[in-house]
PDB file of N, CA, C and O in Angstrom:
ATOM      1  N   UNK U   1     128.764 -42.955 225.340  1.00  0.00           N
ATOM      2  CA  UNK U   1     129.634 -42.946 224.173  1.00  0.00           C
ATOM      3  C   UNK U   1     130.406 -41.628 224.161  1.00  0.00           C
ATOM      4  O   UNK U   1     129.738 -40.619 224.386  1.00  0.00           O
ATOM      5  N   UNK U   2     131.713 -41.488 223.931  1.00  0.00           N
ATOM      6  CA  UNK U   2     132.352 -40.668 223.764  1.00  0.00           C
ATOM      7  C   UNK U   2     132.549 -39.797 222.718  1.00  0.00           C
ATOM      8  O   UNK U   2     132.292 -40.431 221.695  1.00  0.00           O
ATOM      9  N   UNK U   3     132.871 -38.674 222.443  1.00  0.00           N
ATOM     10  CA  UNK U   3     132.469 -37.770 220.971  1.00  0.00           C
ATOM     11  C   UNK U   3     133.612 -38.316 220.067  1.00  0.00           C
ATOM     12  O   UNK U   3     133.625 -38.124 218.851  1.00  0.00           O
ATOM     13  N   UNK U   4     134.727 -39.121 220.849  1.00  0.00           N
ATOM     14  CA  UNK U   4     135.878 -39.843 219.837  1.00  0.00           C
ATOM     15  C   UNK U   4     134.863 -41.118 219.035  1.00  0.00           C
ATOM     16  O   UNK U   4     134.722 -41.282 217.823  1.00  0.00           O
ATOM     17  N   UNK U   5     134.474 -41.619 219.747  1.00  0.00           N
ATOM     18  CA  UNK U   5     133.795 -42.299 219.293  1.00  0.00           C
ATOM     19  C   UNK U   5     132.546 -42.563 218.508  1.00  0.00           C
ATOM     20  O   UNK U   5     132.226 -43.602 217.931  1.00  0.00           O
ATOM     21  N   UNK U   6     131.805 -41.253 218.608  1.00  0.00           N
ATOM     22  CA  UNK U   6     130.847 -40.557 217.659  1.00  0.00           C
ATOM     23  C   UNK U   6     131.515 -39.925 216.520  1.00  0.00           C
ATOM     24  O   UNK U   6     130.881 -39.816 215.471  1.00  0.00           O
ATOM     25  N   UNK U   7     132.223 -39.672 216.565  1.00  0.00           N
ATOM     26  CA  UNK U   7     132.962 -39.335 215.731  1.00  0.00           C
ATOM     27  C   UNK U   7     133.035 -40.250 214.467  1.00  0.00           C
ATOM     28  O   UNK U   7     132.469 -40.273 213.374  1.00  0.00           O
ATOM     29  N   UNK U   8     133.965 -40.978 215.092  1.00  0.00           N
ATOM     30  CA  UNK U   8     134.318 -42.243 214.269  1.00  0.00           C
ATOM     31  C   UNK U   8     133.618 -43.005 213.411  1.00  0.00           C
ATOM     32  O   UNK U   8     133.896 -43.302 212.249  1.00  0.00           O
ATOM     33  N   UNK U   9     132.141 -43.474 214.452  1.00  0.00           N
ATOM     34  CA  UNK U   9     130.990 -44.061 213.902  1.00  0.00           C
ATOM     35  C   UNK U   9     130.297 -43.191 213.031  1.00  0.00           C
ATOM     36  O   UNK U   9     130.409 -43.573 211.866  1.00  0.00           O
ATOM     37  N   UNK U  10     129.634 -42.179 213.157  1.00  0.00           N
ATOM     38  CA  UNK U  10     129.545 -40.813 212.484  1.00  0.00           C
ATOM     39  C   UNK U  10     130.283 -41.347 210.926  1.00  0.00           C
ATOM     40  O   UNK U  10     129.526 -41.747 210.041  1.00  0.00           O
ATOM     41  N   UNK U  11     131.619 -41.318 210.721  1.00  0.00           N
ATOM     42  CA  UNK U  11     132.342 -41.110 209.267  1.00  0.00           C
ATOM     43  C   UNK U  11     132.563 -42.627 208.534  1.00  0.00           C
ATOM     44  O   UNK U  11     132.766 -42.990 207.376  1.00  0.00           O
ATOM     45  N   UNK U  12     132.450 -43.144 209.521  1.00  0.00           N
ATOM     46  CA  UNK U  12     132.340 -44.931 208.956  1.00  0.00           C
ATOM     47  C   UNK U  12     130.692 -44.965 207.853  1.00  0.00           C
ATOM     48  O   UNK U  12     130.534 -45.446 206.731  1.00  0.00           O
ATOM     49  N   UNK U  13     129.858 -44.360 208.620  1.00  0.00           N
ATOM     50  CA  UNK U  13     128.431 -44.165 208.190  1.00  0.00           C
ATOM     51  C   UNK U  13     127.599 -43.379 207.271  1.00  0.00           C
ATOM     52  O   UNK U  13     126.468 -43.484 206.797  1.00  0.00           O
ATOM     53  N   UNK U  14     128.983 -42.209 207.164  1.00  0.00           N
ATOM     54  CA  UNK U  14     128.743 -41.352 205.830  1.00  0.00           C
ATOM     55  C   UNK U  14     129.520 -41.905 205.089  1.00  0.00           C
ATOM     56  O   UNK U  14     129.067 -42.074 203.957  1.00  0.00           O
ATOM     57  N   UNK U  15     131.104 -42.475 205.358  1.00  0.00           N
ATOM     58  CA  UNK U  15     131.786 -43.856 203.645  1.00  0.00           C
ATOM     59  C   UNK U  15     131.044 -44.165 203.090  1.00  0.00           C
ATOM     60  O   UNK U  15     130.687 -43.923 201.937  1.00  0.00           O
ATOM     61  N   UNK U  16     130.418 -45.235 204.458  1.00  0.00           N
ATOM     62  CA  UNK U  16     129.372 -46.397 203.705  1.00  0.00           C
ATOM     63  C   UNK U  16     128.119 -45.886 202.731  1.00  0.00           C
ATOM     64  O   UNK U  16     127.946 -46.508 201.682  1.00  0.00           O
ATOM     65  N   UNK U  17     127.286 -44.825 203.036  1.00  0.00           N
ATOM     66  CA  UNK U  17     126.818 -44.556 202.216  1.00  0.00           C
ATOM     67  C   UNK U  17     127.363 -43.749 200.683  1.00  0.00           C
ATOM     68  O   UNK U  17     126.870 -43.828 199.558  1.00  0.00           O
ATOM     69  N   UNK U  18     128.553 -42.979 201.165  1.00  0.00           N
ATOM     70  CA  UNK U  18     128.850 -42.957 199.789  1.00  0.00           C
ATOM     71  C   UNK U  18     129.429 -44.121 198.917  1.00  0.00           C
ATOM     72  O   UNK U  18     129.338 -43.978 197.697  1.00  0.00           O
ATOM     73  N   UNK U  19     129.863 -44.961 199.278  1.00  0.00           N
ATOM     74  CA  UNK U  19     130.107 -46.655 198.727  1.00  0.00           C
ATOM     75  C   UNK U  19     128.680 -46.879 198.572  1.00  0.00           C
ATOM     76  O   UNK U  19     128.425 -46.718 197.379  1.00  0.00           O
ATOM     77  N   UNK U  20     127.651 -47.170 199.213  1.00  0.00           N
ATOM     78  CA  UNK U  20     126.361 -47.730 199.149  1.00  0.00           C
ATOM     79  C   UNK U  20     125.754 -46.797 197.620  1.00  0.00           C
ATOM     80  O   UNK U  20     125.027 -47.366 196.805  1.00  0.00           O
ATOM     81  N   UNK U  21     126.153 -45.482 197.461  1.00  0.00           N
ATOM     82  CA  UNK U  21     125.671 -44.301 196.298  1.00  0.00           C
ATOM     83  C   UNK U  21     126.182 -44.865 195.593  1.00  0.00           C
ATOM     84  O   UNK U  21     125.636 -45.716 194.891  1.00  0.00           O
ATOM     85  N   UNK U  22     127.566 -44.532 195.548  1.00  0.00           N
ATOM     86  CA  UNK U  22     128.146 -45.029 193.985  1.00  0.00           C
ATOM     87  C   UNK U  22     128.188 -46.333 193.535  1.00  0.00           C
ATOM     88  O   UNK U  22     128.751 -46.642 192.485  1.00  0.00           O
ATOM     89  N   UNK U  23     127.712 -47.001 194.152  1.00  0.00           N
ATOM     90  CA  UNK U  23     127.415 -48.722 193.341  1.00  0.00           C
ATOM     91  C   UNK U  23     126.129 -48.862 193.173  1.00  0.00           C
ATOM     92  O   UNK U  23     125.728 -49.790 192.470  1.00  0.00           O
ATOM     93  N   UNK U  24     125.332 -48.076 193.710  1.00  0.00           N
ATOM     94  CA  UNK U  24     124.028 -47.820 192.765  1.00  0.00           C
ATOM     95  C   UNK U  24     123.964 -46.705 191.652  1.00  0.00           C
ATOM     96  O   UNK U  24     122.917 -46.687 191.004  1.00  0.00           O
ATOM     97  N   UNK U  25     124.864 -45.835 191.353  1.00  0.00           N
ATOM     98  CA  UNK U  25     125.099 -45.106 190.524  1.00  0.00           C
ATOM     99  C   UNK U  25     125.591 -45.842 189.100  1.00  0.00           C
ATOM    100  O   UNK U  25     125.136 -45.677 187.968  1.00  0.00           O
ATOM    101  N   UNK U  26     126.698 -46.728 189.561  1.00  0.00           N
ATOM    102  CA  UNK U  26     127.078 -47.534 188.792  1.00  0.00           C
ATOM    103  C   UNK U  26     126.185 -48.692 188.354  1.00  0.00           C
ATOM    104  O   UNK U  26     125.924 -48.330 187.207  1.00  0.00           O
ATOM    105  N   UNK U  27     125.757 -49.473 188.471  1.00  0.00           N
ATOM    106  CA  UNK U  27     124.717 -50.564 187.951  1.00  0.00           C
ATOM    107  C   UNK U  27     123.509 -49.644 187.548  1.00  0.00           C
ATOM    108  O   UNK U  27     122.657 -50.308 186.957  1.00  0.00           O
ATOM    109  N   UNK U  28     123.224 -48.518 187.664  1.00  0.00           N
ATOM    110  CA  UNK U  28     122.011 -47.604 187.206  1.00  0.00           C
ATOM    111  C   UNK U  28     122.595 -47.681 185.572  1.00  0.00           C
ATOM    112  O   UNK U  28     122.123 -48.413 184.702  1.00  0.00           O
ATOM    113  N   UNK U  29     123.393 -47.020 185.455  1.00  0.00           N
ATOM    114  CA  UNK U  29     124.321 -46.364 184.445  1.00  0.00           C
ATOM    115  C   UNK U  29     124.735 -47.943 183.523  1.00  0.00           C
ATOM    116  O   UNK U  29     125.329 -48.947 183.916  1.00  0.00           O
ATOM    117  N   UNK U  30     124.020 -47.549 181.947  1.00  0.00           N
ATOM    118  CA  UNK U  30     124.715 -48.188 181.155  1.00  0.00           C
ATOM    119  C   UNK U  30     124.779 -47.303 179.528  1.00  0.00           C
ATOM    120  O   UNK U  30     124.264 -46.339 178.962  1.00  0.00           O
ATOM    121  N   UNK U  31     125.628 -48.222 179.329  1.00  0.00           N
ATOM    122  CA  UNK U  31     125.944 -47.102 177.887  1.00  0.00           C
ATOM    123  C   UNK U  31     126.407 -47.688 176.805  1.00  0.00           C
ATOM    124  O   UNK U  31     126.741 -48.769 177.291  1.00  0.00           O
ATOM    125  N   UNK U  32     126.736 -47.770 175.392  1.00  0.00           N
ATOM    126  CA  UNK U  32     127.170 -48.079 173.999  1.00  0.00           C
ATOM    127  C   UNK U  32     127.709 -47.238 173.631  1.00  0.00           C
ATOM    128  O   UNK U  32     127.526 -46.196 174.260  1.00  0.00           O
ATOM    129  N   UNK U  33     128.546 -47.190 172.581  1.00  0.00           N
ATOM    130  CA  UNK U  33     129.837 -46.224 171.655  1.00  0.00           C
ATOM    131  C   UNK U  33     130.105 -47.199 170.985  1.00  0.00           C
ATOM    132  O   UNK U  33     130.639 -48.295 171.158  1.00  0.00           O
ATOM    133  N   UNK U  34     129.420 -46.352 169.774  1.00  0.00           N
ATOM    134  CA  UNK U  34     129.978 -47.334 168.509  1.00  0.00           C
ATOM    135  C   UNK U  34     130.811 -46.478 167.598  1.00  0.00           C
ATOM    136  O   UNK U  34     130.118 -45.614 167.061  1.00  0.00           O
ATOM    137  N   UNK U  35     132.581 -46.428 167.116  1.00  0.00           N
ATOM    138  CA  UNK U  35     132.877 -45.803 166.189  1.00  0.00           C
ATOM    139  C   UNK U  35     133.123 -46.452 164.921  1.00  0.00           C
ATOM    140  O   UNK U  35     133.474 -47.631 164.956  1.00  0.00           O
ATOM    141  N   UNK U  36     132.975 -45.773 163.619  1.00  0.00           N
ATOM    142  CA  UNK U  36     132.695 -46.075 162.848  1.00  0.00           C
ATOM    143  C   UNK U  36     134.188 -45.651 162.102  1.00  0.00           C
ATOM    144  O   UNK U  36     134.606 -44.562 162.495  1.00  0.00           O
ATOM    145  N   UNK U  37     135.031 -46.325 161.112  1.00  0.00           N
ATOM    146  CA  UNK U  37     136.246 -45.314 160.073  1.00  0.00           C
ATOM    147  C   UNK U  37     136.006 -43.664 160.110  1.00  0.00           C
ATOM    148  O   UNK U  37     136.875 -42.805 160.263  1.00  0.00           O
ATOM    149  N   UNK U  38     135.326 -43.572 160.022  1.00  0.00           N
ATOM    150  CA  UNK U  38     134.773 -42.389 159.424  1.00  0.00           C
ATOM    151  C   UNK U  38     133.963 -41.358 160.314  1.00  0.00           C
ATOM    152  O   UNK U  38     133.185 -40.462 159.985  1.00  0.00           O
ATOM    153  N   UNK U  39     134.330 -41.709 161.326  1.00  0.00           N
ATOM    154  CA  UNK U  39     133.366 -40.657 162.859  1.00  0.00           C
ATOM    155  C   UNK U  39     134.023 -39.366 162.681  1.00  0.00           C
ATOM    156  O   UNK U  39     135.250 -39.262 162.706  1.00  0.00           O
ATOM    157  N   UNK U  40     133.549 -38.776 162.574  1.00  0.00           N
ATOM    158  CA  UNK U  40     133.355 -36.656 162.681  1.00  0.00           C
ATOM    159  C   UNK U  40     134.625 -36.823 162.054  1.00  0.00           C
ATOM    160  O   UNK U  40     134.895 -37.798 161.352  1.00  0.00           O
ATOM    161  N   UNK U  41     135.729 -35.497 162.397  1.00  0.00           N
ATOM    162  CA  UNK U  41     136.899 -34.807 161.921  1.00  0.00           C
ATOM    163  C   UNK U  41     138.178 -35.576 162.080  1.00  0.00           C
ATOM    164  O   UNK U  41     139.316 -35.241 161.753  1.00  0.00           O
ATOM    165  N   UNK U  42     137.610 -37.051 162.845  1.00  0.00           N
ATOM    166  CA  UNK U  42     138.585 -38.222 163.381  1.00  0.00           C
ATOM    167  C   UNK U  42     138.811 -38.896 162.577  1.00  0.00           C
ATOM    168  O   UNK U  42     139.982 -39.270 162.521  1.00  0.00           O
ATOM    169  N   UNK U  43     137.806 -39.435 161.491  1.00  0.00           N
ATOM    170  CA  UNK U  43     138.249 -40.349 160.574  1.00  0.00           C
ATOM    171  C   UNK U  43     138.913 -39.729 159.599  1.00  0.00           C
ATOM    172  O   UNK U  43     140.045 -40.149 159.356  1.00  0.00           O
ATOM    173  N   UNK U  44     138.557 -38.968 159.071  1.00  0.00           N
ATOM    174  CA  UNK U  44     139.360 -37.822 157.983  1.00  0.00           C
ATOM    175  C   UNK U  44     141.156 -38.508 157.626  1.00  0.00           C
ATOM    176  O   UNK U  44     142.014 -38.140 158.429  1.00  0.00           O
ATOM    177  N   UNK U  45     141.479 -39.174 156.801  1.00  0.00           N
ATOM    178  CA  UNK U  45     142.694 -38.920 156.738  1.00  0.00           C
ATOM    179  C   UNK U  45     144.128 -37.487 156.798  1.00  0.00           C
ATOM    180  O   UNK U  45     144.221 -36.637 155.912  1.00  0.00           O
ATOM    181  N   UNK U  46     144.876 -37.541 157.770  1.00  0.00           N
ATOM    182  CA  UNK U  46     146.100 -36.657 158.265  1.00  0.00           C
ATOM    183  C   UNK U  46     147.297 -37.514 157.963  1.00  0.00           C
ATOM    184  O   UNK U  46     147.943 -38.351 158.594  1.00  0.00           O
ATOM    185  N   UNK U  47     147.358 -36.880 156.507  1.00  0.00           N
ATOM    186  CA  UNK U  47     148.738 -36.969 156.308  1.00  0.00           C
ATOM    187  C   UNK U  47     149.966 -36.502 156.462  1.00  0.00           C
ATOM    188  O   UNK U  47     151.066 -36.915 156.097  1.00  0.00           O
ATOM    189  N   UNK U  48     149.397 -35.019 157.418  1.00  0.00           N
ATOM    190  CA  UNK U  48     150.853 -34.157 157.699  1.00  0.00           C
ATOM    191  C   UNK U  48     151.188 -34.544 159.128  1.00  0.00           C
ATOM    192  O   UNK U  48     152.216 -34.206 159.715  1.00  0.00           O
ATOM    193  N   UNK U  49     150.090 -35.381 159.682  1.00  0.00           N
ATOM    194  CA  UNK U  49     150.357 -35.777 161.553  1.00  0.00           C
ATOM    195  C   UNK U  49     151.452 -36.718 161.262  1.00  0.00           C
ATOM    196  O   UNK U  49     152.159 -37.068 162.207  1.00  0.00           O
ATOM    197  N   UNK U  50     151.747 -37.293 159.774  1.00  0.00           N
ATOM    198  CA  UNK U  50     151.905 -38.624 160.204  1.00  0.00           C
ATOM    199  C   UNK U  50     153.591 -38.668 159.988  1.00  0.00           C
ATOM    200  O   UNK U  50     154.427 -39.325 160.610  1.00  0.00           O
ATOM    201  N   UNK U  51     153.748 -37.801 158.970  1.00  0.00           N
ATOM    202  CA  UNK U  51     155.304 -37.410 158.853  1.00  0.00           C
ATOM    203  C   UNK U  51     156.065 -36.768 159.963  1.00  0.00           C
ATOM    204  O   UNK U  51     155.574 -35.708 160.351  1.00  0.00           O
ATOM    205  N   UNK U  52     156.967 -37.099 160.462  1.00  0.00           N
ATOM    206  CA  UNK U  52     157.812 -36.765 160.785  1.00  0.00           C
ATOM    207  C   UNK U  52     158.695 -35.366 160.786  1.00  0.00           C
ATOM    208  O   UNK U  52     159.270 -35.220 159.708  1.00  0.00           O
ATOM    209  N   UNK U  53     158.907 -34.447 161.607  1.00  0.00           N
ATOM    210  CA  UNK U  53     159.507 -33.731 160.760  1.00  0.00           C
ATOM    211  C   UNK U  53     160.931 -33.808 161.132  1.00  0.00           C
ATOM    212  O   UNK U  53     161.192 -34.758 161.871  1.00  0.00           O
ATOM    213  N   UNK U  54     161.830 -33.114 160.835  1.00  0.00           N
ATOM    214  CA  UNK U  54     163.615 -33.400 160.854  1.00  0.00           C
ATOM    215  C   UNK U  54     163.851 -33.228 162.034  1.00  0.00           C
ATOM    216  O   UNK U  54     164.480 -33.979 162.778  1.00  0.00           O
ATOM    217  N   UNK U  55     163.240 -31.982 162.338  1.00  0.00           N
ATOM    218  CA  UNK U  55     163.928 -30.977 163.584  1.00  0.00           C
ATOM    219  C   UNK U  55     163.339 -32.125 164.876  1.00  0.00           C
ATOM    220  O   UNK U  55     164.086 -32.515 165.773  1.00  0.00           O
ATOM    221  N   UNK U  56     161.855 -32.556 164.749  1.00  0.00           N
ATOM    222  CA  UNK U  56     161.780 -33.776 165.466  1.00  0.00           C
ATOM    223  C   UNK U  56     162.719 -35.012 165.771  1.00  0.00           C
ATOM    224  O   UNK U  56     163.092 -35.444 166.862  1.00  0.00           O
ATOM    225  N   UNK U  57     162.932 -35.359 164.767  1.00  0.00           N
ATOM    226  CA  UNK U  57     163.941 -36.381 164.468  1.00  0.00           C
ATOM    227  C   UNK U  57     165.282 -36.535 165.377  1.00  0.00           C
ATOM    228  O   UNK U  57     165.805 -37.431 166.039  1.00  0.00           O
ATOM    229  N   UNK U  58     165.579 -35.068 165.028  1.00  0.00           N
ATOM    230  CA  UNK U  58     167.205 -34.302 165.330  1.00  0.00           C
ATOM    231  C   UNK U  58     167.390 -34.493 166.799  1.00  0.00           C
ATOM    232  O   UNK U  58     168.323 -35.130 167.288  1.00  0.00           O
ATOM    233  N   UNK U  59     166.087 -33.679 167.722  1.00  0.00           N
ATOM    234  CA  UNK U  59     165.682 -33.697 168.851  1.00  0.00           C
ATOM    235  C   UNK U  59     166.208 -35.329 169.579  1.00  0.00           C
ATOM    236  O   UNK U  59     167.116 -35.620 170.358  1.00  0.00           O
ATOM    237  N   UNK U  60     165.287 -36.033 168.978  1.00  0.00           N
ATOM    238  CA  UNK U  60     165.616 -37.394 169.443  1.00  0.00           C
ATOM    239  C   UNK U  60     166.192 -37.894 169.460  1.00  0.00           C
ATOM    240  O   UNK U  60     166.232 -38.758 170.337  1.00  0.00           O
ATOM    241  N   UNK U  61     167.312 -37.767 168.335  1.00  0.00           N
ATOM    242  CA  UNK U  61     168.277 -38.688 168.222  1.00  0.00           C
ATOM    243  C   UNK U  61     169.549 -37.587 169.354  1.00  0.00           C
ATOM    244  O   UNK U  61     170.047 -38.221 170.284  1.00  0.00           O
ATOM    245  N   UNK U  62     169.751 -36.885 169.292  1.00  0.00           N
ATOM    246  CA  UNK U  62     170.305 -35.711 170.610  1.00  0.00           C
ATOM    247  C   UNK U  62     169.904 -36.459 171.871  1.00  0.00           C
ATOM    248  O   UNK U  62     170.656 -37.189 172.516  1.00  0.00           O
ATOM    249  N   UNK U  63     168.841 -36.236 172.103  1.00  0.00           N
ATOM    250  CA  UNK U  63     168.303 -36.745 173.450  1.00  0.00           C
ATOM    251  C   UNK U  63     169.006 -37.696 173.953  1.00  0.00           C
ATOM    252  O   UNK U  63     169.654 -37.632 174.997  1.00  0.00           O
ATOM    253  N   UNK U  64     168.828 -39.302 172.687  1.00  0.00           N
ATOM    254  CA  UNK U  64     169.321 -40.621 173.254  1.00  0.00           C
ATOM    255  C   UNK U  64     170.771 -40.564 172.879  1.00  0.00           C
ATOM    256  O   UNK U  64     171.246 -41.699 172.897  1.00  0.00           O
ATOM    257  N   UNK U  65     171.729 -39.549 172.512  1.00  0.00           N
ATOM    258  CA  UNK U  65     172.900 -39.490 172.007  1.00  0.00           C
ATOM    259  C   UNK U  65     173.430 -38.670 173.690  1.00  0.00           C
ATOM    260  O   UNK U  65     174.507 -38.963 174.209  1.00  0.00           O
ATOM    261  N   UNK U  66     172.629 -37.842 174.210  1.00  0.00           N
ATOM    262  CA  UNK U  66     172.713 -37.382 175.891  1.00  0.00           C
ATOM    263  C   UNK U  66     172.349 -38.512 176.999  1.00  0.00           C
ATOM    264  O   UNK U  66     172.750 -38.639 178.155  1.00  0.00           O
ATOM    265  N   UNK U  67     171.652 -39.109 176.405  1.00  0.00           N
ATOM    266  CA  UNK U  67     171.320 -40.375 177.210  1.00  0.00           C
ATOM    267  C   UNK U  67     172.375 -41.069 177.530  1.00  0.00           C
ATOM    268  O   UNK U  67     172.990 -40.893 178.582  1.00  0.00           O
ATOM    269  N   UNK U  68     172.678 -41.912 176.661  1.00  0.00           N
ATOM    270  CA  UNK U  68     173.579 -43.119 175.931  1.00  0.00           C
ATOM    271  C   UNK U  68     175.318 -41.934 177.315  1.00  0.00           C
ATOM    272  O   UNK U  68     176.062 -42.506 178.111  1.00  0.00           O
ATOM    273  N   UNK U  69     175.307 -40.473 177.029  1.00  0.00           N
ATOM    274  CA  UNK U  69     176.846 -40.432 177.117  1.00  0.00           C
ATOM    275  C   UNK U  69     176.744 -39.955 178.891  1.00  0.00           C
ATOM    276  O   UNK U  69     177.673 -39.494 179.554  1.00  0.00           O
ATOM    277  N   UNK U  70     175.894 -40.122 179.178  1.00  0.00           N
ATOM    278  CA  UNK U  70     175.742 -40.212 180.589  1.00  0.00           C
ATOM    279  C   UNK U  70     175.368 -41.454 181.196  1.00  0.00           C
ATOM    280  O   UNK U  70     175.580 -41.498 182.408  1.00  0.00           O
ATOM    281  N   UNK U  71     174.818 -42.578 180.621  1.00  0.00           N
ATOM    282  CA  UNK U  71     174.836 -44.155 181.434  1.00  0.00           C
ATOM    283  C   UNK U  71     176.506 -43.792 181.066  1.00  0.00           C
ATOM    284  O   UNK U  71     177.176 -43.730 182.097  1.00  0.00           O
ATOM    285  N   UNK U  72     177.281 -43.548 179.816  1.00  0.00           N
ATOM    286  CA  UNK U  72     178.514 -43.933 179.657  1.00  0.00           C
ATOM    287  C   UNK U  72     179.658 -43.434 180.771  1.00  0.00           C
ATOM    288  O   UNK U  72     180.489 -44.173 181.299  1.00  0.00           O
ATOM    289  N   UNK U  73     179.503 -42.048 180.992  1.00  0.00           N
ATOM    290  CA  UNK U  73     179.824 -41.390 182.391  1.00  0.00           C
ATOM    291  C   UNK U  73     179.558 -42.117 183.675  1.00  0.00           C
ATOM    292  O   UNK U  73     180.586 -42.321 184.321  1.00  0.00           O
ATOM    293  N   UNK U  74     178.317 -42.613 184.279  1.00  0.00           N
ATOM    294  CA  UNK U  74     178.006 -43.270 185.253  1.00  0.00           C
ATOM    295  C   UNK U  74     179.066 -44.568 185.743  1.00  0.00           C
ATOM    296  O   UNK U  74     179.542 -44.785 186.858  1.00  0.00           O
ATOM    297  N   UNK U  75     179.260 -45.459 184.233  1.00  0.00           N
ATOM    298  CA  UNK U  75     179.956 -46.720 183.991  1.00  0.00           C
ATOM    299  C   UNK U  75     181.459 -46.728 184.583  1.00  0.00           C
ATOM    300  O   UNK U  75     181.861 -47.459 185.487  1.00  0.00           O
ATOM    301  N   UNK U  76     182.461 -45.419 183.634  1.00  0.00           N
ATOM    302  CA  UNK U  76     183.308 -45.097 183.558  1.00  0.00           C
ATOM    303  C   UNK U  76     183.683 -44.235 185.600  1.00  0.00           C
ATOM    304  O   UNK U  76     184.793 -43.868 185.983  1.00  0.00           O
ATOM    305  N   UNK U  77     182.453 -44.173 186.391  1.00  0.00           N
ATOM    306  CA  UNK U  77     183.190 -43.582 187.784  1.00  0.00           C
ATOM    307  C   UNK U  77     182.710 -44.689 188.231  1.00  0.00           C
ATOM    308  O   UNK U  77     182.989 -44.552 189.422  1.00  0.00           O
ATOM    309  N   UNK U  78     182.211 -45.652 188.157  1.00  0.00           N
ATOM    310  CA  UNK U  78     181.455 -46.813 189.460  1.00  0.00           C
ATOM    311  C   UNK U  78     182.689 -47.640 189.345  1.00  0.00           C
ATOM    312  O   UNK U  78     182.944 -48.499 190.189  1.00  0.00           O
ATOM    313  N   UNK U  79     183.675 -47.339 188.041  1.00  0.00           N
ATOM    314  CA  UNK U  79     184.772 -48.324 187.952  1.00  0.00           C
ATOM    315  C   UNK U  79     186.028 -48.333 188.115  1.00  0.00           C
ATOM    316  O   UNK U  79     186.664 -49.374 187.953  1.00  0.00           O
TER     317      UNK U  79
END
Protein backbone atom coordinates (compact mmCIF):
# COMPACT_ATOMS: atom_id res chain seq x y z
CA UNK A 1 0.00 0.00 0.00
CA UNK A 2 1.17 3.27 -0.80
CA UNK A 3 1.39 6.30 1.85
CA UNK A 4 -1.16 8.08 -0.90
CA UNK A 5 -3.16 5.61 -0.12
CA UNK A 6 -2.76 5.36 3.64
CA UNK A 7 -3.34 8.42 3.66
CA UNK A 8 -6.57 8.51 2.23
CA UNK A 9 -7.88 5.45 4.09
CA UNK A 10 -6.35 6.92 7.28
CA UNK A 11 -8.97 10.27 6.85
CA UNK A 12 -11.98 8.38 5.41
CA UNK A 13 -11.62 6.51 8.99
CA UNK A 14 -11.19 9.41 11.23
CA UNK A 15 -14.74 11.23 9.13
CA UNK A 16 -16.37 8.19 9.79
CA UNK A 17 -15.83 8.18 13.23
CA UNK A 18 -16.47 11.64 13.73
CA UNK A 19 -19.99 11.04 11.83
CA UNK A 20 -20.19 7.70 13.88
CA UNK A 21 -19.56 10.50 17.37
CA UNK A 22 -21.86 12.94 16.51
CA UNK A 23 -24.94 10.79 15.83
CA UNK A 24 -24.40 9.26 18.99
CA UNK A 25 -24.02 12.56 20.56
CA UNK A 26 -27.12 13.47 19.03
CA UNK A 27 -29.72 10.66 19.93
CA UNK A 28 -27.85 10.77 23.55
CA UNK A 29 -29.00 14.39 23.88
CA UNK A 30 -32.59 15.32 24.60
CA UNK A 31 -34.11 18.37 25.93
CA UNK A 32 -37.55 20.63 26.72
CA UNK A 33 -38.00 24.61 26.83
CA UNK A 34 -40.95 25.68 27.96
CA UNK A 35 -41.63 29.63 27.74
CA UNK A 36 -44.08 31.03 29.57
CA UNK A 37 -45.68 35.24 28.80
CA UNK A 38 -43.87 36.13 31.45
CA UNK A 39 -40.16 34.39 31.35
CA UNK A 40 -37.36 36.61 33.14
CA UNK A 41 -36.80 40.39 31.75
CA UNK A 42 -38.44 38.98 28.30
CA UNK A 43 -41.87 39.01 29.16
CA UNK A 44 -41.87 42.42 30.82
CA UNK A 45 -43.78 44.72 28.60
CA UNK A 46 -41.36 47.49 26.24
CA UNK A 47 -43.12 50.09 25.25
CA UNK A 48 -40.29 52.35 24.14
CA UNK A 49 -38.82 49.22 21.74
CA UNK A 50 -41.94 49.42 20.14
CA UNK A 51 -42.24 53.05 18.90
CA UNK A 52 -40.66 54.14 16.31
CA UNK A 53 -38.59 56.94 16.36
CA UNK A 54 -38.61 59.86 13.46
CA UNK A 55 -35.01 60.01 12.78
CA UNK A 56 -35.61 56.11 12.15
CA UNK A 57 -38.36 56.68 10.01
CA UNK A 58 -36.52 59.58 8.05
CA UNK A 59 -33.57 57.11 7.51
CA UNK A 60 -35.87 54.79 5.68
CA UNK A 61 -37.85 56.52 3.86
CA UNK A 62 -34.22 58.30 2.34
CA UNK A 63 -32.89 54.97 1.83
CA UNK A 64 -35.94 53.68 -0.44
CA UNK A 65 -36.24 57.34 -1.89
CA UNK A 66 -32.05 56.41 -2.97
CA UNK A 67 -33.24 53.20 -3.93
CA UNK A 68 -36.29 53.90 -6.04
CA UNK A 69 -33.78 56.97 -7.93
CA UNK A 70 -31.18 54.60 -8.90
CA UNK A 71 -33.42 51.45 -10.36
CA UNK A 72 -34.75 54.96 -11.99
CA UNK A 73 -31.14 55.85 -13.35
CA UNK A 74 -30.43 52.18 -14.36
CA UNK A 75 -33.96 52.28 -16.55
CA UNK A 76 -33.34 55.65 -18.08
CA UNK A 77 -29.36 54.27 -19.64
CA UNK A 78 -30.45 50.52 -20.64
CA UNK A 79 -32.83 52.72 -22.88
Amino acid sequence: MTGMQYSSRLLRQVAMLLVVACVLCATAVTAQVNFSPSWGKRGAPQQEACKPSMDSLMYLYKLIQDEAQKLSDCEKFNN
